[in-house]
XYZ file of N, CA and C in Angstrom:
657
model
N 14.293 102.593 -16.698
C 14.809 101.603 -15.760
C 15.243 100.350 -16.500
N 16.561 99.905 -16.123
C 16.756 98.822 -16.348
C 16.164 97.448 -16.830
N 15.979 96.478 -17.386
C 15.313 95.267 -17.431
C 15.350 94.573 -16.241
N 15.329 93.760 -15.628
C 16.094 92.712 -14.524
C 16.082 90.987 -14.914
N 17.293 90.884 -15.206
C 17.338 89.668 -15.726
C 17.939 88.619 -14.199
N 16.936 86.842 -14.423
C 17.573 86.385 -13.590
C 17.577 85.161 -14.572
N 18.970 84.256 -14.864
C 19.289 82.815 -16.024
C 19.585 81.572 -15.167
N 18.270 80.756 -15.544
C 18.497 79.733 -14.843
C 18.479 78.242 -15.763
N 20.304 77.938 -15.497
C 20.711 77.047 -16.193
C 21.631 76.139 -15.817
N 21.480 74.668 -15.756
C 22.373 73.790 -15.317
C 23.739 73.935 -15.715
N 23.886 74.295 -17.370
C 25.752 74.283 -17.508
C 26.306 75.786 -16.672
N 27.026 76.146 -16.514
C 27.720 77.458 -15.922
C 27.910 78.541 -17.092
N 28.739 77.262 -18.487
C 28.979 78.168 -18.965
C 27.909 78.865 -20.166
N 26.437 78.311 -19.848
C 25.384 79.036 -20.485
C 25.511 80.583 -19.722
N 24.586 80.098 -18.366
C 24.719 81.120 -17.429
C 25.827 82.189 -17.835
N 26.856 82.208 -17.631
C 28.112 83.162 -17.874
C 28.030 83.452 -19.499
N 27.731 83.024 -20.190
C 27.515 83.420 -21.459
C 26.424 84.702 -21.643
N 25.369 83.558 -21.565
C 24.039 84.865 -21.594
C 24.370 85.942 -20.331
N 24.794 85.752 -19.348
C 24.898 86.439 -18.332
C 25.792 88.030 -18.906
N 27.151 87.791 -19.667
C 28.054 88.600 -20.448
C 27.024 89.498 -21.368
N 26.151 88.451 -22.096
C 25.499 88.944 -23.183
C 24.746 89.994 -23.184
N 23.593 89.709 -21.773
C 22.729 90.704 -21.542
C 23.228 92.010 -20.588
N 24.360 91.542 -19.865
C 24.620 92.424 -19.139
C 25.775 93.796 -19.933
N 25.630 93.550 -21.458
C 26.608 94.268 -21.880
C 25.514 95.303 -22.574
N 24.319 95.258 -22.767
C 23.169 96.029 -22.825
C 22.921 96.809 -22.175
N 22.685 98.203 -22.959
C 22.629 99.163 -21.569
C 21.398 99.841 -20.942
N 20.250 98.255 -21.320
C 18.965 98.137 -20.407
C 18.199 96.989 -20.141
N 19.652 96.354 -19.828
C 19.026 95.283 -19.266
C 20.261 94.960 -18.105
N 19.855 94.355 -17.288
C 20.873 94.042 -15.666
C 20.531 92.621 -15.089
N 21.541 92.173 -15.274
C 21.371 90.550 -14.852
C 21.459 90.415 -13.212
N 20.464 90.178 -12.859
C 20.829 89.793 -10.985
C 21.057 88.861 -10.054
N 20.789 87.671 -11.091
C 21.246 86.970 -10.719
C 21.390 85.385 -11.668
N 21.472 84.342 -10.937
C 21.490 82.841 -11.774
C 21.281 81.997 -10.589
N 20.658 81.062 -11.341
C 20.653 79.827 -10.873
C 20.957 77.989 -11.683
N 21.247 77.133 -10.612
C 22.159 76.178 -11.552
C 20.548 75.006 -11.403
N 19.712 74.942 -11.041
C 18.725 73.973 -10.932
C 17.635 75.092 -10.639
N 16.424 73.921 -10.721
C 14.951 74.736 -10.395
C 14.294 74.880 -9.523
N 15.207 74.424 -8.307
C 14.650 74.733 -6.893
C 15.208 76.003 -6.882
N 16.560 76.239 -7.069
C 17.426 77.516 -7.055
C 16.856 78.769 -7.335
N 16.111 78.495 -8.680
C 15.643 79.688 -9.343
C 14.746 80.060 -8.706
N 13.616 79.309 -8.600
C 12.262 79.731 -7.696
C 12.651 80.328 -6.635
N 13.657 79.901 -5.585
C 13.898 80.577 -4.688
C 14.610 82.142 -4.890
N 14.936 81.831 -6.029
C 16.005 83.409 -6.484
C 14.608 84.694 -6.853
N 13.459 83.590 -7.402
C 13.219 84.417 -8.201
C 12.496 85.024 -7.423
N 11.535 84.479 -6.277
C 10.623 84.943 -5.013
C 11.691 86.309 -4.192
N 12.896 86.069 -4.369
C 13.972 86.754 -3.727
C 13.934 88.238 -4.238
N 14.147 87.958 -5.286
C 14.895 89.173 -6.346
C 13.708 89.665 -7.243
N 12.673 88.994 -7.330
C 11.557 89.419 -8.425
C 12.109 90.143 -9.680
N 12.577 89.306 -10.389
C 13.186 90.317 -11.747
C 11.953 89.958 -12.708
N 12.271 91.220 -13.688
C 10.938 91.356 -14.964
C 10.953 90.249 -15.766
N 12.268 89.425 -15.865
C 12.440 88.283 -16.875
C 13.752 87.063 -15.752
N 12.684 85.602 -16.146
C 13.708 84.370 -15.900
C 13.813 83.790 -17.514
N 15.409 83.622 -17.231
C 15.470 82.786 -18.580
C 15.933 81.548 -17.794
N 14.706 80.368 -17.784
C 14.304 79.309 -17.505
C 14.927 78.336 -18.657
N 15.810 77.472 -18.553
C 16.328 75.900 -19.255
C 14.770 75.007 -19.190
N 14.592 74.206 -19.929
C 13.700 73.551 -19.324
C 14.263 72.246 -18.982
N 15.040 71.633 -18.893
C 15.911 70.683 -18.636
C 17.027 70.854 -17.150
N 16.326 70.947 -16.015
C 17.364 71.345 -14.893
C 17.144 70.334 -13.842
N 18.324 69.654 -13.476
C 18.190 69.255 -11.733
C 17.683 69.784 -10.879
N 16.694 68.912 -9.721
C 16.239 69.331 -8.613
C 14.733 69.397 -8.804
N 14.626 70.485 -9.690
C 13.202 70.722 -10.231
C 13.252 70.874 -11.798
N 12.916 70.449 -12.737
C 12.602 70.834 -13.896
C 11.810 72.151 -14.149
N 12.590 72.696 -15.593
C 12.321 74.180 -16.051
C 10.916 74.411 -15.996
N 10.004 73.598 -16.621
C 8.557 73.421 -16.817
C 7.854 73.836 -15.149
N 8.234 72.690 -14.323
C 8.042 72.545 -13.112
C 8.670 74.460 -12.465
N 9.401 74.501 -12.691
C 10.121 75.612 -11.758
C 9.238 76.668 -12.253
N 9.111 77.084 -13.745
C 8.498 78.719 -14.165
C 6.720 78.101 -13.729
N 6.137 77.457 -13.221
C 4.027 77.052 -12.982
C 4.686 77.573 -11.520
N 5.902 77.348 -11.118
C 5.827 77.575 -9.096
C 5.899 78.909 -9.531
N 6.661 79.830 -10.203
C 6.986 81.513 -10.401
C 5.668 81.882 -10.867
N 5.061 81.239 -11.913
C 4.212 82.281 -12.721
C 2.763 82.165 -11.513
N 2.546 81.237 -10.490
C 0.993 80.550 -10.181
C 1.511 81.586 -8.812
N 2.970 82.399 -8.958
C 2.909 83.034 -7.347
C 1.906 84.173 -7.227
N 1.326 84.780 -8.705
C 0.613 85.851 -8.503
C 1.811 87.200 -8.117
N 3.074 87.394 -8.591
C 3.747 88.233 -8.410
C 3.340 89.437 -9.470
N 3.808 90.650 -8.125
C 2.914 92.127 -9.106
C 3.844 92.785 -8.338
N 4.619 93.847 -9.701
C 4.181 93.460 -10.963
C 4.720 91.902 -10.889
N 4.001 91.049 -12.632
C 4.397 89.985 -12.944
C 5.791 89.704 -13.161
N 6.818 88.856 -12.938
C 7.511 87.710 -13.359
C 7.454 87.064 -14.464
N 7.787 87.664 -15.676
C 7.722 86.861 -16.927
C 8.955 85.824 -17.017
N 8.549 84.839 -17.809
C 9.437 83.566 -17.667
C 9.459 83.629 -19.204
N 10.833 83.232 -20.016
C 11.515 82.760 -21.646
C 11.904 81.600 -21.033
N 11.160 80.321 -21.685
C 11.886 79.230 -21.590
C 13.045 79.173 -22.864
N 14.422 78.608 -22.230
C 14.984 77.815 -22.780
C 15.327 76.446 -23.059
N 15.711 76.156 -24.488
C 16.150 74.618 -24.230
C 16.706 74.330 -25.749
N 17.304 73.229 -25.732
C 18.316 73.182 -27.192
C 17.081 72.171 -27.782
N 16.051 71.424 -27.759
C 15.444 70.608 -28.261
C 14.576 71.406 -28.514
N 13.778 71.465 -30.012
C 12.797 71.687 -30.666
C 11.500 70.534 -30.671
N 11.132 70.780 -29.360
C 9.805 69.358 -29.064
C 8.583 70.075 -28.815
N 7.813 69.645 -29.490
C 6.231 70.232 -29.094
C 5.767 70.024 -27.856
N 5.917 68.800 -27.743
C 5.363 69.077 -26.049
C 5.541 69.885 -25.164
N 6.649 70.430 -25.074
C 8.070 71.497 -24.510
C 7.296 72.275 -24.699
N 6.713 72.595 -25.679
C 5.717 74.263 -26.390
C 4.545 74.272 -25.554
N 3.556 73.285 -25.581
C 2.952 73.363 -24.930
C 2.457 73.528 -23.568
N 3.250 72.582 -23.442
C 3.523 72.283 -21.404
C 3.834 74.065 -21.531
N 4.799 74.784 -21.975
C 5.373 76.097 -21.283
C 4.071 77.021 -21.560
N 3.102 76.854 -22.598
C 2.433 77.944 -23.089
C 1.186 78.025 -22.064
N 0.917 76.864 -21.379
C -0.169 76.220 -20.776
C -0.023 76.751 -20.182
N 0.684 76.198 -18.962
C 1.620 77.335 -17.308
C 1.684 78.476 -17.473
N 1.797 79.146 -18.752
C 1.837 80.795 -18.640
C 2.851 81.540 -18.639
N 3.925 80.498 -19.721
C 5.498 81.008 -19.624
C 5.097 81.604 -21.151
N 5.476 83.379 -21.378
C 5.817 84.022 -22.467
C 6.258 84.034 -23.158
N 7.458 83.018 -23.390
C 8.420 82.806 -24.916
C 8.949 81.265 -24.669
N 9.846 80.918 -26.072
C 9.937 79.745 -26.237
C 10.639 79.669 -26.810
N 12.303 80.061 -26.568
C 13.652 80.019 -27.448
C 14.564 79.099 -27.616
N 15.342 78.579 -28.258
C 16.528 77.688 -28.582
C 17.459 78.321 -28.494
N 18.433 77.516 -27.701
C 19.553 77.933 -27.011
C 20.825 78.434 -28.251
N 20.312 78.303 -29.334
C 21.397 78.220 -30.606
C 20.976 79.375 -31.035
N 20.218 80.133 -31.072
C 19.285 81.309 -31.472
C 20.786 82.889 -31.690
N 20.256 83.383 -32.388
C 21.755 84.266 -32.663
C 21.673 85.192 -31.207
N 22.898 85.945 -31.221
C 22.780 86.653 -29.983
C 21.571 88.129 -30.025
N 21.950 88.612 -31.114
C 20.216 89.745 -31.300
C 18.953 88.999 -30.940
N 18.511 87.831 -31.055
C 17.663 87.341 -31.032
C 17.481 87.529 -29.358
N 18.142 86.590 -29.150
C 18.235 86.394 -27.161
C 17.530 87.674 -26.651
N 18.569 89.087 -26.913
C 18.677 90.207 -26.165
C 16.781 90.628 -26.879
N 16.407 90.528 -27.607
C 15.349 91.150 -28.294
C 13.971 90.778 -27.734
N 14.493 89.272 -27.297
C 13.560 88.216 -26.523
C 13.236 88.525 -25.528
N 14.160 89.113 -24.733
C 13.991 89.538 -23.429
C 13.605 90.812 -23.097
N 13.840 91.573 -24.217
C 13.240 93.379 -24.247
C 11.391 92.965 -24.445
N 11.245 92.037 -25.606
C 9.888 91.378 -25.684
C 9.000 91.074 -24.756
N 9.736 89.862 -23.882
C 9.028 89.460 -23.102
C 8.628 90.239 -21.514
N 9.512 91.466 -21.230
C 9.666 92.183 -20.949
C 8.473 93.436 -20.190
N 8.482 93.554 -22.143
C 7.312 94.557 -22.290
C 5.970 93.857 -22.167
N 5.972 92.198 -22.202
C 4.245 92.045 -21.502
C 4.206 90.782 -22.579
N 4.893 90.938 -24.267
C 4.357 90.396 -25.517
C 5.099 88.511 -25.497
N 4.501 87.849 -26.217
C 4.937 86.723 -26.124
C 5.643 86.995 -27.113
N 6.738 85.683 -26.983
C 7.658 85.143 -28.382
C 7.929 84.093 -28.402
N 8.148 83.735 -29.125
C 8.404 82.095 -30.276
C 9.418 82.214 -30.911
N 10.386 81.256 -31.155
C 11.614 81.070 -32.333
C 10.491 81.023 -33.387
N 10.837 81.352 -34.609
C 10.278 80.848 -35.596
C 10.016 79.748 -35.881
N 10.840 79.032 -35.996
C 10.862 76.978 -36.231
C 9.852 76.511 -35.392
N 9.498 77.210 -34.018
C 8.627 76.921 -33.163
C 7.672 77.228 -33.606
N 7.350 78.336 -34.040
C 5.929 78.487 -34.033
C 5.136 77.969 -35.107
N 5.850 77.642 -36.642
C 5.669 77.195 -37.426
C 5.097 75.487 -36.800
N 5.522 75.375 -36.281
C 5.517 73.803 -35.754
C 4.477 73.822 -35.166
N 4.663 75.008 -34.122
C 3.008 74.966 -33.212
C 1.969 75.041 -33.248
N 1.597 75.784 -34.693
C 0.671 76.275 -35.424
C -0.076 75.004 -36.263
N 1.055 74.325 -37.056
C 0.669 72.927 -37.383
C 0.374 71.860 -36.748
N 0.417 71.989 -35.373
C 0.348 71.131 -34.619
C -0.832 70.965 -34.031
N -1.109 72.391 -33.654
C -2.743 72.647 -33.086
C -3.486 72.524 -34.223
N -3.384 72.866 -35.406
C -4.374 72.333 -36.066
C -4.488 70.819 -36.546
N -3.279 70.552 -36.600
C -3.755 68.782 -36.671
C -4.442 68.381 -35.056
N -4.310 68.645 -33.984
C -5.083 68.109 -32.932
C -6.267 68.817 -32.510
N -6.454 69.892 -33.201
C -7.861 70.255 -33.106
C -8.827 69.371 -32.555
N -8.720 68.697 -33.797
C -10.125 67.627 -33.381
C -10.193 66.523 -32.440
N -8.962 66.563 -31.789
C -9.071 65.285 -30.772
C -8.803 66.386 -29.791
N -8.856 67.391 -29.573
C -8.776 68.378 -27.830
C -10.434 68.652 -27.659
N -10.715 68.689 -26.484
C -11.625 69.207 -25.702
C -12.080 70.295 -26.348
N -13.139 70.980 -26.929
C -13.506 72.066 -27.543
C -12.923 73.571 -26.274
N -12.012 74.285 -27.449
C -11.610 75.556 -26.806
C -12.618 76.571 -25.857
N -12.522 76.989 -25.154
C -14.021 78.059 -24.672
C -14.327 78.860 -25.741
N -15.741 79.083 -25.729
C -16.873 79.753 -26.621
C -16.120 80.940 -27.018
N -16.142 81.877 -28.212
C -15.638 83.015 -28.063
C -16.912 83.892 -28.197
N -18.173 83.434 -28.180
C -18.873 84.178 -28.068
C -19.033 85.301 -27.038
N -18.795 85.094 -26.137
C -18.642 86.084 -24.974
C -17.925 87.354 -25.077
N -16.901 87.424 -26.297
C -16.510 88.386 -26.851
C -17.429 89.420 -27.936
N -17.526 90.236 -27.882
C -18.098 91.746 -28.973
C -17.287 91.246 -30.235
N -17.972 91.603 -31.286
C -17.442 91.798 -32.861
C -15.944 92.040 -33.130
N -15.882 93.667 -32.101
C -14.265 94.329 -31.997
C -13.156 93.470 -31.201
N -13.763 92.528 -30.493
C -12.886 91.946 -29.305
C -12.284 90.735 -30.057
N -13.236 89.918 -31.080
C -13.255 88.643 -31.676
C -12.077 89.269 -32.683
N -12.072 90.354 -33.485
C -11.383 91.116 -34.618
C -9.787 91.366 -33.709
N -9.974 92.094 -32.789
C -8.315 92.512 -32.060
C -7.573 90.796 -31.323
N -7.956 90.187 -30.834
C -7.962 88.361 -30.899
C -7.234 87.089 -31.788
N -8.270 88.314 -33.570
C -7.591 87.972 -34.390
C -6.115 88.501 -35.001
N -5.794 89.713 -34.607
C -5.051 90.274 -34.733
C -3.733 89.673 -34.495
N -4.303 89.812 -32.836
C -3.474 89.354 -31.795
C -2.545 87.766 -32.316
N -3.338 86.901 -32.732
C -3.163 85.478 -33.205
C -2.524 85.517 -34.749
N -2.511 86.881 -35.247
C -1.763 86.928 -36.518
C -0.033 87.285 -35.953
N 0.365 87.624 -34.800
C 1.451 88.576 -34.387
C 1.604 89.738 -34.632
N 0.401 90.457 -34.726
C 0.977 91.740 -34.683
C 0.670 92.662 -33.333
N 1.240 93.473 -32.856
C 1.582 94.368 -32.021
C 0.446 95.187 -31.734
N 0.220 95.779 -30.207
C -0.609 96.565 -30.009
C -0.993 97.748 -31.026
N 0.613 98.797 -31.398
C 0.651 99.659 -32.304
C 0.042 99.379 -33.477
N 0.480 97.909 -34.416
C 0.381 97.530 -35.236
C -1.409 97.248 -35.633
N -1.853 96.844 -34.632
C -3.287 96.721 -34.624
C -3.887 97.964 -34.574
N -3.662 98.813 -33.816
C -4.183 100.293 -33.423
C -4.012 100.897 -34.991
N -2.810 100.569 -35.833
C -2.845 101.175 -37.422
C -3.838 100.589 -38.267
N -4.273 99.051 -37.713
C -4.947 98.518 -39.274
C -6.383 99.095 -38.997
N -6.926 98.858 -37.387
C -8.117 99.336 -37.227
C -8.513 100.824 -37.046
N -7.500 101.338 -37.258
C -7.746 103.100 -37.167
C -8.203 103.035 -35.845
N -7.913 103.150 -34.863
C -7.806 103.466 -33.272
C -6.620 103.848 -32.527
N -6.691 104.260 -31.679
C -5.902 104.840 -30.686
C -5.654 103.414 -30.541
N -4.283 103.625 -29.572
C -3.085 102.207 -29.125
C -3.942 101.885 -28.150
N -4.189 102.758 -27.094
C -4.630 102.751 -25.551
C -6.375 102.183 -25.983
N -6.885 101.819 -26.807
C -7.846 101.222 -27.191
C -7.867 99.865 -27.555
N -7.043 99.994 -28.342
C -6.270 98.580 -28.364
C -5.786 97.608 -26.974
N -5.039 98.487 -26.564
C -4.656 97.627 -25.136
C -5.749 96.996 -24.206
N -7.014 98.104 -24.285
C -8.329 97.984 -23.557
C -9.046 96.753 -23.883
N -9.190 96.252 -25.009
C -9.670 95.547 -25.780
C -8.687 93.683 -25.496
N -7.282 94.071 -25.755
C -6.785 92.825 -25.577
C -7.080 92.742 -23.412
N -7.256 93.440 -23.154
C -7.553 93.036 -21.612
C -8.672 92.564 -21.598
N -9.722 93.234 -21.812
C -10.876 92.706 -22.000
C -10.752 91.236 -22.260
N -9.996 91.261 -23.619
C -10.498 89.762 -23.882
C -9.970 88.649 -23.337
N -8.618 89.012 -22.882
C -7.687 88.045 -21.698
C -8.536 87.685 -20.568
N -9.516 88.497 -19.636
C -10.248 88.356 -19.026
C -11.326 87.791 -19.087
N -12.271 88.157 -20.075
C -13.665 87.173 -20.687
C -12.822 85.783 -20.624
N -11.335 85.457 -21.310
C -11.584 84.005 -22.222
C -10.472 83.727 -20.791
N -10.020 84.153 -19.972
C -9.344 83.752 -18.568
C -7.823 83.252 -19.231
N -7.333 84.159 -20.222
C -6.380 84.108 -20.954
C -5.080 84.920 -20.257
N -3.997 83.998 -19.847
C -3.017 84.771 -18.959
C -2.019 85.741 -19.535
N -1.462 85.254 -21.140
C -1.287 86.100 -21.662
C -1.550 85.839 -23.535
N -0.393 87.128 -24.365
C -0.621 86.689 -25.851
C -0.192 85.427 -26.028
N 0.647 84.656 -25.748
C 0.923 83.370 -26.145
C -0.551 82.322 -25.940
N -0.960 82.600 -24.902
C -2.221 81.341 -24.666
C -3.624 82.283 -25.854
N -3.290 83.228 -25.753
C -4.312 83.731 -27.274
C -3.876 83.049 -28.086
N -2.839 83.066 -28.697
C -2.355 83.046 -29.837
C -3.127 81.089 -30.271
N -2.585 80.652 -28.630
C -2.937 79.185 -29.141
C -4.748 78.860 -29.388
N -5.369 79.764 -28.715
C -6.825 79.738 -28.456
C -7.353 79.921 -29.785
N -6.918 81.197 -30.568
C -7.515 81.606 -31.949
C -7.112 80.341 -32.845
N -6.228 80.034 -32.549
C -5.862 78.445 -33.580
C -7.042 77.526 -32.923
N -6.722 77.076 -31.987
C -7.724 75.891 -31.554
C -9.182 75.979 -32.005
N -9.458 77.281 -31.721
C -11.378 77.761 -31.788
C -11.597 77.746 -33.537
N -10.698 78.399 -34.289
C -10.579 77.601 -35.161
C -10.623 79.119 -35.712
N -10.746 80.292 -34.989
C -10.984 81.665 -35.342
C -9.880 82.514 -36.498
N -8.810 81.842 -36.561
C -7.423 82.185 -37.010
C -6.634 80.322 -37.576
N -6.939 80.600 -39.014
C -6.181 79.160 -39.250
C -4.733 79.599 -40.322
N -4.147 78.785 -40.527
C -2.890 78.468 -40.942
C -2.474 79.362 -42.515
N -2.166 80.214 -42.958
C -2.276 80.959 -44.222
C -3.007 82.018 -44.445
């Protein structure tokens, strides 16, 4: 089955761009757009597609603002949200990772990238531009020490704390299932588990947790 793409972006000729882009893929289907963030929310409650590519910069409602109304609807299946935006700002990273938006792209990003982003985010996995994450990574560890201590990871098993770490390195369900010699479908068991113990919505808010707790550092 198809992807279902819905692009929500103030210029037109983003929209019609990415709109060309993804729809020339022959698994992914754009259904729609929107030009502000009241628009989208309403599109997206409408149409429930697997992926919004969210601006974070929109009239009416802001991108930030628009994907916390999509992601807090409890839609099932889920509504994954790729923010976009041409500014490389941390706050931007955060605010989106917090709310429970799955990726975090720049609008300048090559066109493989875009389409790859959205097969990604898609399938469940978070993504990051590179420049981003490099940034984000340095970032949480310089504020470590002035945030609120992360939740305990004790509540996690040995194996759960280990696939966590995995998880916070970027590698892939498969990819983990090879280093630890396990079945995939063990793997998957395990990152649920631990999304649940640590009330983790998805890999992106892991990813930031193993940095913060201090479980996964920089190198």
């Amino acid at each position: 089955m198809a992807i279902t793409v819905l692009i929500a972006d103030d210029q037109a000729m983003v929209r019609q761009g990415f709109g060309a882009l993804l729809a020339a893929q022959p698994d992914i289907s754009v259904i729609g757009d929107a030009a502000d963030g009241k628009t989208a929310v309403a599109e997206a409650k409408r149409l429930r597609p697997d992926v919004v590519l969210m601006d974070v910069r929109m009239p009416e409602m802001n991108g930030l603002d628009a994907a916390k109304v999509i992601l807090d609807a409890g839609f099932d299946p889920p509504v994954r949200v790729l923010m976009l935006t041409t500014f490389d700002i941390d706050d931007y990273v955060y605010e989106a990772l917090g709310i429970g938006a799955s990726g975090f792209l720049l609008k300048d990003a090559p066109a493989e990238e875009l389409v790859r982003a959205v097969r990604v985010v898609a399938a469940g996995d978070a993504l990051l531009a590179p420049t981003v994450t490099r940034r984000l990574i340095a970032d949480v560890t310089s504020r470590r020490s002035r945030r609120a201590p992360a939740p305990q990871l004790s509540v996690l098993t040995p194996r759960e704390r280990e696939v966590l770490e995995l998880v916070a390195r970027g590698m892939s369900n498969a990819e983990i299932a090879e280093s630890l010699f396990v079945a995939e479908q063990t793997v998957k068991t395990h990152v649920s588990k631990v999304f649940t113990k640590l009330n983790l919505r998805d890999r992106a808010q892991a990813v930031v947790l193993a940095y913060e707790s201090g479980l996964v550092t920089p190198g």
